[in-house]
Amino acid sequence: MPLPKSTRELVSLRASQINGCGWCIDAHTKEAAAAGESAVRLNLVAAWRESTVFTEAEQAALALAEEGTRLADAHHGVSDGTWARVRKHYDDDQIAALVALVALINAANRLAVIVHQQGGSYEPGMFAAALN
């Protein structure tokens, strides 16, 4: 089973928030909204631990995103507890997709921040033709 689009967008949004990437925050917020994600959930991603709107599976994915993103902040990587929560909710293929997603969004964030790519101009589906 593929990783749900909502989970992909939430994970990408959270990593982008941590990294301060305006362009990626803009893109993933708009893509999630276009796919039907609620404004309440999008607004609470930054405070997901203090909210009631995310499933246990989404919380596990968001924890993985945060711990995998904060490696340079004197973090010790992904905790055993987070791995256990991720394994509880996702199969091996989905876990591989989550790990790859966290790595790739962090790379995209760094590229966009380095070249000063500004948020605000993204339109949902802008890159759909390139991906097909």
mmCIF file with all atom_site columns, C-alpha atoms in Angstrom:
data_model
loop_
_atom_site.group_PDB
_atom_site.id
_atom_site.type_symbol
_atom_site.label_atom_id
_atom_site.label_alt_id
_atom_site.label_comp_id
_atom_site.label_asym_id
_atom_site.label_entity_id
_atom_site.label_seq_id
_atom_site.pdbx_PDB_ins_code
_atom_site.Cartn_x
_atom_site.Cartn_y
_atom_site.Cartn_z
_atom_site.occupancy
_atom_site.B_iso_or_equiv
_atom_site.pdbx_formal_charge
_atom_site.auth_seq_id
_atom_site.auth_comp_id
_atom_site.auth_asym_id
_atom_site.auth_atom_id
_atom_site.pdbx_PDB_model_num
ATOM 1   C CA . MET A 1 1   ? 0.000  0.000  0.000   1.00 0.00 ? 1   MET A CA 1
ATOM 2   C CA . PRO A 1 2   ? 1.441  3.403  -0.926  1.00 0.00 ? 2   PRO A CA 1
ATOM 3   C CA . LEU A 1 3   ? 2.021  6.090  1.660   1.00 0.00 ? 3   LEU A CA 1
ATOM 4   C CA . PRO A 1 4   ? -1.143 8.251  1.836   1.00 0.00 ? 4   PRO A CA 1
ATOM 5   C CA . LYS A 1 5   ? -0.864 11.614 0.066   1.00 0.00 ? 5   LYS A CA 1
ATOM 6   C CA . SER A 1 6   ? -2.036 13.414 3.197   1.00 0.00 ? 6   SER A CA 1
ATOM 7   C CA . THR A 1 7   ? 0.808  11.832 5.186   1.00 0.00 ? 7   THR A CA 1
ATOM 8   C CA . ARG A 1 8   ? 3.336  12.768 2.503   1.00 0.00 ? 8   ARG A CA 1
ATOM 9   C CA . GLU A 1 9   ? 2.190  16.386 2.500   1.00 0.00 ? 9   GLU A CA 1
ATOM 10  C CA . LEU A 1 10  ? 2.076  16.661 6.315   1.00 0.00 ? 10  LEU A CA 1
ATOM 11  C CA . VAL A 1 11  ? 5.591  15.201 6.640   1.00 0.00 ? 11  VAL A CA 1
ATOM 12  C CA . SER A 1 12  ? 6.931  17.488 3.916   1.00 0.00 ? 12  SER A CA 1
ATOM 13  C CA . LEU A 1 13  ? 5.241  20.488 5.499   1.00 0.00 ? 13  LEU A CA 1
ATOM 14  C CA . ARG A 1 14  ? 6.628  19.760 8.972   1.00 0.00 ? 14  ARG A CA 1
ATOM 15  C CA . ALA A 1 15  ? 10.211 19.304 7.781   1.00 0.00 ? 15  ALA A CA 1
ATOM 16  C CA . SER A 1 16  ? 9.900  22.480 5.705   1.00 0.00 ? 16  SER A CA 1
ATOM 17  C CA . GLN A 1 17  ? 8.630  24.410 8.734   1.00 0.00 ? 17  GLN A CA 1
ATOM 18  C CA . ILE A 1 18  ? 11.614 23.261 10.795  1.00 0.00 ? 18  ILE A CA 1
ATOM 19  C CA . ASN A 1 19  ? 14.017 24.207 8.000   1.00 0.00 ? 19  ASN A CA 1
ATOM 20  C CA . GLY A 1 20  ? 12.391 27.596 7.373   1.00 0.00 ? 20  GLY A CA 1
ATOM 21  C CA . CYS A 1 21  ? 11.793 26.897 3.688   1.00 0.00 ? 21  CYS A CA 1
ATOM 22  C CA . GLY A 1 22  ? 9.072  29.330 2.612   1.00 0.00 ? 22  GLY A CA 1
ATOM 23  C CA . TRP A 1 23  ? 8.813  27.949 -0.902  1.00 0.00 ? 23  TRP A CA 1
ATOM 24  C CA . CYS A 1 24  ? 8.289  24.362 0.285   1.00 0.00 ? 24  CYS A CA 1
ATOM 25  C CA . ILE A 1 25  ? 5.874  25.417 3.042   1.00 0.00 ? 25  ILE A CA 1
ATOM 26  C CA . ASP A 1 26  ? 3.863  27.267 0.400   1.00 0.00 ? 26  ASP A CA 1
ATOM 27  C CA . ALA A 1 27  ? 3.913  24.315 -2.000  1.00 0.00 ? 27  ALA A CA 1
ATOM 28  C CA . HIS A 1 28  ? 3.023  21.583 0.498   1.00 0.00 ? 28  HIS A CA 1
ATOM 29  C CA . THR A 1 29  ? 0.338  23.622 2.233   1.00 0.00 ? 29  THR A CA 1
ATOM 30  C CA . LYS A 1 30  ? -1.343 24.390 -1.090  1.00 0.00 ? 30  LYS A CA 1
ATOM 31  C CA . GLU A 1 31  ? -1.007 20.815 -2.421  1.00 0.00 ? 31  GLU A CA 1
ATOM 32  C CA . ALA A 1 32  ? -2.478 19.421 0.805   1.00 0.00 ? 32  ALA A CA 1
ATOM 33  C CA . ALA A 1 33  ? -5.370 21.898 0.722   1.00 0.00 ? 33  ALA A CA 1
ATOM 34  C CA . ALA A 1 34  ? -6.045 21.118 -2.944  1.00 0.00 ? 34  ALA A CA 1
ATOM 35  C CA . ALA A 1 35  ? -6.195 17.421 -2.025  1.00 0.00 ? 35  ALA A CA 1
ATOM 36  C CA . GLY A 1 36  ? -8.828 18.160 0.619   1.00 0.00 ? 36  GLY A CA 1
ATOM 37  C CA . GLU A 1 37  ? -6.735 18.633 3.759   1.00 0.00 ? 37  GLU A CA 1
ATOM 38  C CA . SER A 1 38  ? -8.498 20.854 6.305   1.00 0.00 ? 38  SER A CA 1
ATOM 39  C CA . ALA A 1 39  ? -7.229 24.277 7.335   1.00 0.00 ? 39  ALA A CA 1
ATOM 40  C CA . VAL A 1 40  ? -7.378 23.182 10.985  1.00 0.00 ? 40  VAL A CA 1
ATOM 41  C CA . ARG A 1 41  ? -4.975 20.289 10.413  1.00 0.00 ? 41  ARG A CA 1
ATOM 42  C CA . LEU A 1 42  ? -2.636 22.385 8.254   1.00 0.00 ? 42  LEU A CA 1
ATOM 43  C CA . ASN A 1 43  ? -2.557 25.115 10.869  1.00 0.00 ? 43  ASN A CA 1
ATOM 44  C CA . LEU A 1 44  ? -1.769 22.621 13.635  1.00 0.00 ? 44  LEU A CA 1
ATOM 45  C CA . VAL A 1 45  ? 1.091  20.754 11.944  1.00 0.00 ? 45  VAL A CA 1
ATOM 46  C CA . ALA A 1 46  ? 3.680  22.880 13.755  1.00 0.00 ? 46  ALA A CA 1
ATOM 47  C CA . ALA A 1 47  ? 2.062  21.947 17.089  1.00 0.00 ? 47  ALA A CA 1
ATOM 48  C CA . TRP A 1 48  ? 0.978  18.407 16.246  1.00 0.00 ? 48  TRP A CA 1
ATOM 49  C CA . ARG A 1 49  ? 1.942  17.059 19.684  1.00 0.00 ? 49  ARG A CA 1
ATOM 50  C CA . GLU A 1 50  ? -0.446 19.545 21.310  1.00 0.00 ? 50  GLU A CA 1
ATOM 51  C CA . SER A 1 51  ? -3.411 18.789 19.063  1.00 0.00 ? 51  SER A CA 1
ATOM 52  C CA . THR A 1 52  ? -6.082 16.135 18.661  1.00 0.00 ? 52  THR A CA 1
ATOM 53  C CA . VAL A 1 53  ? -6.527 16.177 14.887  1.00 0.00 ? 53  VAL A CA 1
ATOM 54  C CA . PHE A 1 54  ? -3.822 13.724 13.771  1.00 0.00 ? 54  PHE A CA 1
ATOM 55  C CA . THR A 1 55  ? -4.082 9.943  13.782  1.00 0.00 ? 55  THR A CA 1
ATOM 56  C CA . GLU A 1 56  ? -1.553 7.817  15.655  1.00 0.00 ? 56  GLU A CA 1
ATOM 57  C CA . ALA A 1 57  ? -0.028 6.844  12.301  1.00 0.00 ? 57  ALA A CA 1
ATOM 58  C CA . GLU A 1 58  ? 0.332  10.496 11.277  1.00 0.00 ? 58  GLU A CA 1
ATOM 59  C CA . GLN A 1 59  ? 1.844  11.347 14.654  1.00 0.00 ? 59  GLN A CA 1
ATOM 60  C CA . ALA A 1 60  ? 4.427  8.587  14.167  1.00 0.00 ? 60  ALA A CA 1
ATOM 61  C CA . ALA A 1 61  ? 5.271  9.929  10.702  1.00 0.00 ? 61  ALA A CA 1
ATOM 62  C CA . LEU A 1 62  ? 5.538  13.498 12.010  1.00 0.00 ? 62  LEU A CA 1
ATOM 63  C CA . ALA A 1 63  ? 7.841  12.359 14.828  1.00 0.00 ? 63  ALA A CA 1
ATOM 64  C CA . LEU A 1 64  ? 10.058 10.605 12.285  1.00 0.00 ? 64  LEU A CA 1
ATOM 65  C CA . ALA A 1 65  ? 10.082 13.744 10.144  1.00 0.00 ? 65  ALA A CA 1
ATOM 66  C CA . GLU A 1 66  ? 11.100 15.925 13.080  1.00 0.00 ? 66  GLU A CA 1
ATOM 67  C CA . GLU A 1 67  ? 13.784 13.610 14.422  1.00 0.00 ? 67  GLU A CA 1
ATOM 68  C CA . GLY A 1 68  ? 15.164 12.959 10.945  1.00 0.00 ? 68  GLY A CA 1
ATOM 69  C CA . THR A 1 69  ? 15.241 16.697 10.223  1.00 0.00 ? 69  THR A CA 1
ATOM 70  C CA . ARG A 1 70  ? 16.797 17.875 13.489  1.00 0.00 ? 70  ARG A CA 1
ATOM 71  C CA . LEU A 1 71  ? 20.009 15.850 13.139  1.00 0.00 ? 71  LEU A CA 1
ATOM 72  C CA . ALA A 1 72  ? 22.175 18.976 13.222  1.00 0.00 ? 72  ALA A CA 1
ATOM 73  C CA . ASP A 1 73  ? 20.457 20.345 16.341  1.00 0.00 ? 73  ASP A CA 1
ATOM 74  C CA . ALA A 1 74  ? 22.410 18.093 18.722  1.00 0.00 ? 74  ALA A CA 1
ATOM 75  C CA . HIS A 1 75  ? 19.731 15.469 18.180  1.00 0.00 ? 75  HIS A CA 1
ATOM 76  C CA . HIS A 1 76  ? 20.689 11.823 18.393  1.00 0.00 ? 76  HIS A CA 1
ATOM 77  C CA . GLY A 1 77  ? 18.787 10.630 15.371  1.00 0.00 ? 77  GLY A CA 1
ATOM 78  C CA . VAL A 1 78  ? 15.474 8.820  15.335  1.00 0.00 ? 78  VAL A CA 1
ATOM 79  C CA . SER A 1 79  ? 14.631 7.376  18.743  1.00 0.00 ? 79  SER A CA 1
ATOM 80  C CA . ASP A 1 80  ? 13.773 3.744  19.373  1.00 0.00 ? 80  ASP A CA 1
ATOM 81  C CA . GLY A 1 81  ? 10.331 4.864  20.531  1.00 0.00 ? 81  GLY A CA 1
ATOM 82  C CA . THR A 1 82  ? 9.655  6.654  17.273  1.00 0.00 ? 82  THR A CA 1
ATOM 83  C CA . TRP A 1 83  ? 10.843 3.648  15.251  1.00 0.00 ? 83  TRP A CA 1
ATOM 84  C CA . ALA A 1 84  ? 8.482  1.416  17.269  1.00 0.00 ? 84  ALA A CA 1
ATOM 85  C CA . ARG A 1 85  ? 5.551  3.766  16.590  1.00 0.00 ? 85  ARG A CA 1
ATOM 86  C CA . VAL A 1 86  ? 6.399  3.939  12.881  1.00 0.00 ? 86  VAL A CA 1
ATOM 87  C CA . ARG A 1 87  ? 6.667  0.128  12.647  1.00 0.00 ? 87  ARG A CA 1
ATOM 88  C CA . LYS A 1 88  ? 3.288  -0.228 14.357  1.00 0.00 ? 88  LYS A CA 1
ATOM 89  C CA . HIS A 1 89  ? 1.517  1.791  11.669  1.00 0.00 ? 89  HIS A CA 1
ATOM 90  C CA . TYR A 1 90  ? 3.470  1.307  8.428   1.00 0.00 ? 90  TYR A CA 1
ATOM 91  C CA . ASP A 1 91  ? 4.765  -1.660 6.456   1.00 0.00 ? 91  ASP A CA 1
ATOM 92  C CA . ASP A 1 92  ? 8.352  -1.933 5.206   1.00 0.00 ? 92  ASP A CA 1
ATOM 93  C CA . ASP A 1 93  ? 7.621  -0.295 1.855   1.00 0.00 ? 93  ASP A CA 1
ATOM 94  C CA . GLN A 1 94  ? 5.841  2.617  3.521   1.00 0.00 ? 94  GLN A CA 1
ATOM 95  C CA . ILE A 1 95  ? 8.693  3.032  6.006   1.00 0.00 ? 95  ILE A CA 1
ATOM 96  C CA . ALA A 1 96  ? 11.179 3.119  3.148   1.00 0.00 ? 96  ALA A CA 1
ATOM 97  C CA . ALA A 1 97  ? 8.994  5.745  1.462   1.00 0.00 ? 97  ALA A CA 1
ATOM 98  C CA . LEU A 1 98  ? 8.863  7.799  4.678   1.00 0.00 ? 98  LEU A CA 1
ATOM 99  C CA . VAL A 1 99  ? 12.632 7.674  5.157   1.00 0.00 ? 99  VAL A CA 1
ATOM 100 C CA . ALA A 1 100 ? 13.235 8.644  1.524   1.00 0.00 ? 100 ALA A CA 1
ATOM 101 C CA . LEU A 1 101 ? 10.652 11.436 1.778   1.00 0.00 ? 101 LEU A CA 1
ATOM 102 C CA . VAL A 1 102 ? 12.288 12.909 4.893   1.00 0.00 ? 102 VAL A CA 1
ATOM 103 C CA . ALA A 1 103 ? 15.716 12.795 3.229   1.00 0.00 ? 103 ALA A CA 1
ATOM 104 C CA . LEU A 1 104 ? 14.469 14.303 -0.034  1.00 0.00 ? 104 LEU A CA 1
ATOM 105 C CA . ILE A 1 105 ? 12.391 17.108 1.503   1.00 0.00 ? 105 ILE A CA 1
ATOM 106 C CA . ASN A 1 106 ? 15.363 18.086 3.656   1.00 0.00 ? 106 ASN A CA 1
ATOM 107 C CA . ALA A 1 107 ? 17.524 18.253 0.519   1.00 0.00 ? 107 ALA A CA 1
ATOM 108 C CA . ALA A 1 108 ? 14.867 20.276 -1.319  1.00 0.00 ? 108 ALA A CA 1
ATOM 109 C CA . ASN A 1 109 ? 14.541 22.649 1.653   1.00 0.00 ? 109 ASN A CA 1
ATOM 110 C CA . ARG A 1 110 ? 18.264 23.270 1.701   1.00 0.00 ? 110 ARG A CA 1
ATOM 111 C CA . LEU A 1 111 ? 18.424 23.911 -2.032  1.00 0.00 ? 111 LEU A CA 1
ATOM 112 C CA . ALA A 1 112 ? 15.500 26.342 -1.944  1.00 0.00 ? 112 ALA A CA 1
ATOM 113 C CA . VAL A 1 113 ? 16.810 28.216 1.110   1.00 0.00 ? 113 VAL A CA 1
ATOM 114 C CA . ILE A 1 114 ? 20.345 28.469 -0.300  1.00 0.00 ? 114 ILE A CA 1
ATOM 115 C CA . VAL A 1 115 ? 19.124 30.038 -3.557  1.00 0.00 ? 115 VAL A CA 1
ATOM 116 C CA . HIS A 1 116 ? 16.586 32.258 -1.763  1.00 0.00 ? 116 HIS A CA 1
ATOM 117 C CA . GLN A 1 117 ? 13.513 30.703 -3.371  1.00 0.00 ? 117 GLN A CA 1
ATOM 118 C CA . GLN A 1 118 ? 10.609 32.657 -1.872  1.00 0.00 ? 118 GLN A CA 1
ATOM 119 C CA . GLY A 1 119 ? 7.202  31.283 -0.918  1.00 0.00 ? 119 GLY A CA 1
ATOM 120 C CA . GLY A 1 120 ? 3.924  32.645 -2.213  1.00 0.00 ? 120 GLY A CA 1
ATOM 121 C CA . SER A 1 121 ? 3.877  31.954 -5.938  1.00 0.00 ? 121 SER A CA 1
ATOM 122 C CA . TYR A 1 122 ? 3.231  28.194 -5.952  1.00 0.00 ? 122 TYR A CA 1
ATOM 123 C CA . GLU A 1 123 ? 0.066  26.972 -7.640  1.00 0.00 ? 123 GLU A CA 1
ATOM 124 C CA . PRO A 1 124 ? -1.271 23.471 -6.879  1.00 0.00 ? 124 PRO A CA 1
ATOM 125 C CA . GLY A 1 125 ? -0.381 20.998 -9.600  1.00 0.00 ? 125 GLY A CA 1
ATOM 126 C CA . MET A 1 126 ? 2.415  23.141 -11.068 1.00 0.00 ? 126 MET A CA 1
ATOM 127 C CA . PHE A 1 127 ? 4.678  20.150 -11.534 1.00 0.00 ? 127 PHE A CA 1
ATOM 128 C CA . ALA A 1 128 ? 2.080  17.466 -12.264 1.00 0.00 ? 128 ALA A CA 1
ATOM 129 C CA . ALA A 1 129 ? 2.903  17.343 -15.980 1.00 0.00 ? 129 ALA A CA 1
ATOM 130 C CA . ALA A 1 130 ? 6.626  16.932 -15.243 1.00 0.00 ? 130 ALA A CA 1
ATOM 131 C CA . LEU A 1 131 ? 5.918  13.996 -12.925 1.00 0.00 ? 131 LEU A CA 1
ATOM 132 C CA . ASN A 1 132 ? 3.795  12.049 -15.422 1.00 0.00 ? 132 ASN A CA 1
#
